[in-house]
Amino acid sequence: MKFLRWTVLRLLTAAVQLLALSIVIFSVLYLTPGKPEQILLGTQAGTSPAALAAIREKYHLNEPLVNQYGLWLRDAAHFDFGRSIQTGQTVTSAISERLPVTIFLTAFALALVVLIAVPLGLIAGTRVGTFTDRLITLVITVGFSAPAFAVGIGALYVFGVILRWFPMYGAGDGFVDRLWHLSLPAATLALTVIAVIARQTRATALKTNDQDFMMFARVRGLSWHQVVGRYLLRNSSLPVVTSLGLVLAYFLTGTVIVEQTFALQGIASLLVSAIGTKDVPMVQCLALLAALFVLLSNLLTDMVCVILDPRLRRKAFA
């Protein structure tokens, strides 16, 4: 019951933060250079006084900023974010077509990070100074210094052109086909983050491994797998989970380079296109969606940390 009340309170806090961010986003777009009516008309319509007056009337541009925001918020509460200036398609339908690709890519990349980075960090942290530790540290350093666009182009050339193991573009249809199409993009997106999380896990495991309870666990004759699984992993999890929460927020909003490199029709590429064409309704909704992703990832991270650590539970439910 306390956990439910704490969750509801955090959700309400996130809703207030999202409302405040929507005000900031709306105000920034309102204050950007250029007349809104001219941007809304685009290049396909004329710029006669009649056309400008009609567009001002349609989008309530003659009203004060507060009234404009109130009208926008009323429509946004009904999931009506207007129509794209570039295509004429409703903003919600355009985003709903692109969102599954970005979510799948993000989930795939995050799974790779968890399955590769955490074990590497734990192994390196429990075998400090050995050849294994030095090898993992070398791999981490190389991965950390590799830029995503260079890795993506190299992966396309090697695995797409020469070996022909993976498709060179597109997201595929169906789960298995999409998994195959997004393998290279997900690996490219995850590479640098794997290095960061592996280094974080190694540092945390190294610190935890020096604690007295770890020595007592080894003295009891427990195997390496038992010591790592029961004691090291759980007591090293909080900093790693916190870092993974930041990674999730980054993946959901920072896939621009990967989507552009692999010609993926996701949210990031839609945002780049909308900014390039000054598609104000699309940019506004995507910016708000990015803020929502960040808030939810932070909330999810806090929930996992509270579940894992009894000390945090006592503070949160006090």
XYZ file of C-alpha atoms in Angstrom:
318
model
C 0.000 0.000 0.000
C 2.864 2.377 0.848
C 4.593 1.537 -2.422
C 1.402 2.267 -4.361
C 0.977 5.617 -2.592
C 4.627 6.485 -3.268
C 4.213 5.539 -6.950
C 1.080 7.655 -7.336
C 2.849 10.609 -5.699
C 5.806 10.247 -8.067
C 3.456 10.053 -11.049
C 1.718 13.249 -9.954
C 5.120 14.928 -9.560
C 6.097 13.793 -13.054
C 2.821 15.170 -14.425
C 3.521 18.582 -12.866
C 7.057 18.530 -14.292
C 5.698 17.615 -17.714
C 3.227 20.499 -17.528
C 6.037 22.911 -16.641
C 8.163 21.573 -19.495
C 5.272 22.014 -21.922
C 5.105 25.691 -20.948
C 8.832 26.084 -21.558
C 8.696 24.271 -24.920
C 5.672 26.278 -26.065
C 7.288 29.565 -25.018
C 10.634 28.774 -26.663
C 8.966 27.907 -29.959
C 6.870 31.065 -29.710
C 9.989 33.202 -29.182
C 12.061 31.645 -31.976
C 12.938 33.959 -34.887
C 10.442 34.132 -37.736
C 6.725 34.751 -37.867
C 4.637 31.705 -36.880
C 2.077 32.347 -39.612
C 4.767 32.392 -42.284
C 6.208 29.141 -40.975
C 2.750 27.565 -40.877
C 2.038 28.619 -44.456
C 5.288 27.047 -45.629
C 6.371 27.236 -49.247
C 3.231 25.785 -50.824
C 0.887 28.655 -50.005
C 0.983 32.315 -50.951
C 1.986 35.117 -48.655
C -0.831 37.519 -49.422
C -2.327 39.531 -46.546
C -5.519 37.482 -46.838
C -3.620 34.210 -46.469
C -1.674 35.538 -43.480
C -4.872 36.775 -41.827
C -6.573 33.429 -42.397
C -3.716 31.464 -40.865
C -3.600 33.806 -37.868
C -7.319 33.293 -37.329
C -7.100 29.526 -37.732
C -4.260 29.074 -35.219
C -5.334 31.891 -32.848
C -2.091 33.776 -33.431
C -3.797 37.102 -32.810
C -4.453 36.132 -29.199
C -2.029 36.532 -26.255
C 0.528 33.808 -25.571
C -1.340 32.597 -22.475
C -4.539 32.074 -24.475
C -2.644 30.292 -27.234
C -1.076 27.928 -24.707
C -4.427 27.282 -23.053
C -6.005 26.340 -26.389
C -3.055 24.106 -27.230
C -3.196 22.430 -23.813
C -6.937 21.806 -24.223
C -6.350 20.056 -27.540
C -3.276 18.211 -26.238
C -5.346 16.821 -23.357
C -7.457 15.131 -26.059
C -4.279 13.937 -27.880
C -4.825 16.445 -30.644
C -1.474 18.027 -31.473
C -2.479 19.419 -34.837
C -1.230 18.521 -38.291
C 2.243 18.391 -39.744
C 3.092 21.419 -41.878
C 5.312 19.292 -44.066
C 2.944 16.414 -44.883
C -0.507 17.480 -43.667
C -0.728 14.267 -41.660
C -1.890 14.454 -38.067
C 1.032 14.638 -35.655
C -0.195 11.736 -33.532
C -0.546 9.376 -36.499
C 2.897 10.332 -37.854
C 4.514 9.670 -34.487
C 2.595 6.426 -33.943
C 3.990 5.120 -37.234
C 7.574 5.899 -36.235
C 7.494 5.167 -32.507
C 7.572 1.315 -32.672
C 10.887 1.358 -34.550
C 12.561 3.587 -31.967
C 11.151 1.606 -29.036
C 12.272 -1.706 -30.542
C 15.744 -0.316 -31.288
C 16.015 1.100 -27.774
C 14.917 -2.138 -26.101
C 17.292 -4.179 -28.269
C 20.255 -1.905 -27.522
C 19.455 -1.824 -23.792
C 19.284 -5.639 -23.717
C 22.723 -5.813 -25.337
C 24.092 -3.388 -22.759
C 22.730 -5.393 -19.823
C 23.761 -8.787 -21.197
C 27.295 -7.716 -22.173
C 28.379 -4.774 -20.024
C 27.273 -6.019 -16.601
C 28.968 -9.472 -16.841
C 32.143 -7.892 -18.238
C 32.253 -5.376 -15.397
C 31.661 -8.040 -12.751
C 34.369 -10.317 -14.153
C 36.879 -7.458 -14.364
C 35.991 -6.213 -10.878
C 36.562 -9.609 -9.255
C 39.815 -10.350 -11.104
C 41.709 -7.107 -10.714
C 45.231 -7.078 -12.122
C 44.848 -10.334 -14.066
C 45.139 -10.751 -17.821
C 41.342 -10.989 -18.024
C 40.924 -7.645 -16.271
C 43.481 -5.937 -18.509
C 41.881 -7.394 -21.649
C 38.391 -6.258 -20.640
C 39.722 -2.803 -19.733
C 41.369 -2.560 -23.157
C 38.135 -3.536 -24.910
C 36.198 -1.015 -22.795
C 38.639 1.763 -23.693
C 38.421 1.003 -27.416
C 34.625 0.842 -27.300
C 34.396 4.097 -25.363
C 36.500 5.961 -27.928
C 34.651 4.644 -31.004
C 32.245 7.245 -32.512
C 28.808 5.882 -33.384
C 28.754 7.135 -36.992
C 32.142 5.546 -37.762
C 31.138 2.260 -36.145
C 27.860 2.262 -38.056
C 29.478 2.886 -41.428
C 32.151 0.271 -40.738
C 29.562 -2.279 -39.611
C 27.499 -1.627 -42.745
C 30.504 -2.132 -44.987
C 31.817 -5.280 -43.275
C 28.614 -7.094 -42.309
C 26.304 -5.666 -44.964
C 28.417 -5.247 -48.096
C 31.257 -7.755 -47.742
C 29.781 -10.567 -45.639
C 26.093 -9.874 -46.432
C 25.024 -11.132 -43.013
C 22.640 -8.282 -42.221
C 20.412 -5.915 -44.233
C 21.836 -2.483 -44.957
C 18.693 -0.417 -44.355
C 15.092 -0.645 -43.187
C 13.500 -1.925 -39.982
C 11.875 -5.132 -41.245
C 8.414 -6.563 -40.647
C 7.496 -8.893 -37.802
C 9.516 -9.628 -34.677
C 12.172 -11.957 -36.121
C 12.691 -9.914 -39.297
C 12.887 -6.687 -37.295
C 15.362 -8.303 -34.899
C 17.553 -9.199 -37.888
C 17.277 -5.757 -39.500
C 18.004 -3.882 -36.283
C 20.930 -6.009 -35.093
C 23.597 -3.728 -36.562
C 21.889 -0.473 -35.500
C 21.344 -1.790 -31.966
C 24.957 -2.953 -31.673
C 26.181 0.406 -32.966
C 23.968 2.295 -30.523
C 24.995 0.088 -27.607
C 28.766 -0.042 -28.205
C 29.808 3.167 -26.469
C 27.267 2.679 -23.699
C 28.503 -0.876 -23.102
C 31.931 0.590 -22.401
C 30.490 3.151 -19.960
C 28.316 0.661 -18.051
C 31.075 -1.962 -17.973
C 33.471 0.592 -16.469
C 30.824 1.654 -13.935
C 30.081 -1.961 -13.021
C 33.784 -2.757 -12.652
C 34.351 0.189 -10.304
C 31.299 -0.694 -8.197
C 32.188 -4.408 -8.087
C 35.760 -3.553 -7.101
C 34.526 -1.468 -4.173
C 31.964 -4.059 -3.077
C 34.432 -6.925 -3.387
C 36.578 -5.392 -0.638
C 33.761 -5.444 1.922
C 33.862 -7.813 4.896
C 30.709 -9.721 3.944
C 32.335 -10.692 0.641
C 35.315 -12.161 2.477
C 33.011 -14.107 4.806
C 31.099 -15.456 1.801
C 34.317 -16.753 0.249
C 35.484 -18.205 3.593
C 32.237 -20.184 3.799
C 33.354 -22.029 0.684
C 30.791 -20.643 -1.733
C 31.645 -20.905 -5.405
C 32.539 -17.858 -7.497
C 29.133 -17.936 -9.179
C 27.343 -18.078 -5.812
C 29.383 -15.217 -4.377
C 28.782 -13.058 -7.435
C 25.101 -13.943 -7.795
C 24.034 -13.697 -4.155
C 26.218 -10.921 -2.814
C 28.291 -9.016 -5.353
C 25.638 -8.426 -8.020
C 22.894 -7.319 -5.654
C 25.109 -5.033 -3.572
C 26.599 -3.482 -6.721
C 23.286 -3.020 -8.487
C 22.194 0.475 -7.388
C 24.833 2.549 -9.235
C 24.465 0.287 -12.267
C 20.659 0.581 -12.291
C 20.940 4.363 -11.979
C 23.330 4.453 -14.932
C 21.031 2.209 -16.962
C 18.159 4.613 -16.299
C 20.198 7.433 -17.802
C 21.091 5.157 -20.721
C 17.416 4.403 -21.348
C 16.595 8.105 -21.473
C 19.522 8.656 -23.846
C 18.525 5.784 -26.134
C 14.931 6.959 -26.477
C 15.909 10.492 -27.404
C 19.455 10.214 -28.774
C 19.247 7.751 -31.655
C 19.629 10.437 -34.331
C 23.018 9.340 -35.689
C 22.115 5.649 -35.777
C 18.751 6.207 -37.450
C 20.338 8.476 -40.049
C 23.198 6.037 -40.712
C 20.959 3.006 -41.158
C 18.060 4.848 -42.877
C 15.583 3.974 -40.128
C 12.220 5.713 -40.023
C 12.139 6.393 -36.296
C 11.349 9.254 -33.950
C 14.827 10.790 -34.081
C 14.908 11.032 -37.869
C 11.379 12.495 -37.793
C 12.570 15.175 -35.357
C 15.532 16.076 -37.594
C 13.214 16.377 -40.591
C 10.701 18.464 -38.638
C 13.380 20.868 -37.413
C 14.778 21.221 -40.930
C 11.364 22.195 -42.322
C 10.319 24.260 -39.276
C 7.369 21.955 -38.702
C 6.306 23.624 -35.449
C 3.443 21.277 -34.395
C 5.643 18.223 -34.973
C 8.660 19.669 -33.170
C 6.512 20.716 -30.246
C 4.947 17.283 -29.805
C 8.254 15.433 -30.254
C 10.008 17.671 -27.721
C 7.225 16.995 -25.238
C 7.419 13.272 -25.975
C 11.180 13.309 -25.363
C 10.598 15.023 -22.013
C 7.989 12.388 -21.149
C 10.479 9.613 -21.978
C 13.097 11.144 -19.681
C 10.640 11.582 -16.797
C 9.322 8.017 -17.115
C 12.816 6.518 -17.319
C 13.797 8.414 -14.159
C 10.637 7.218 -12.425
C 11.287 3.617 -13.466
C 14.874 3.855 -12.207
C 13.733 5.175 -8.828
C 11.148 2.402 -8.531
C 13.727 -0.308 -9.241
C 16.182 1.231 -6.757
C 13.502 1.351 -4.059
C 12.656 -2.300 -4.689
C 16.309 -3.390 -4.553
C 17.451 -1.425 -1.485
C 15.528 -1.723 1.823
C 17.233 1.461 3.100
C 15.705 3.470 0.260
C 12.342 1.879 0.951
C 12.409 3.035 4.560
C 13.261 6.595 3.506
C 10.697 6.661 0.705
C 7.847 5.217 2.782
C 8.613 7.096 6.003
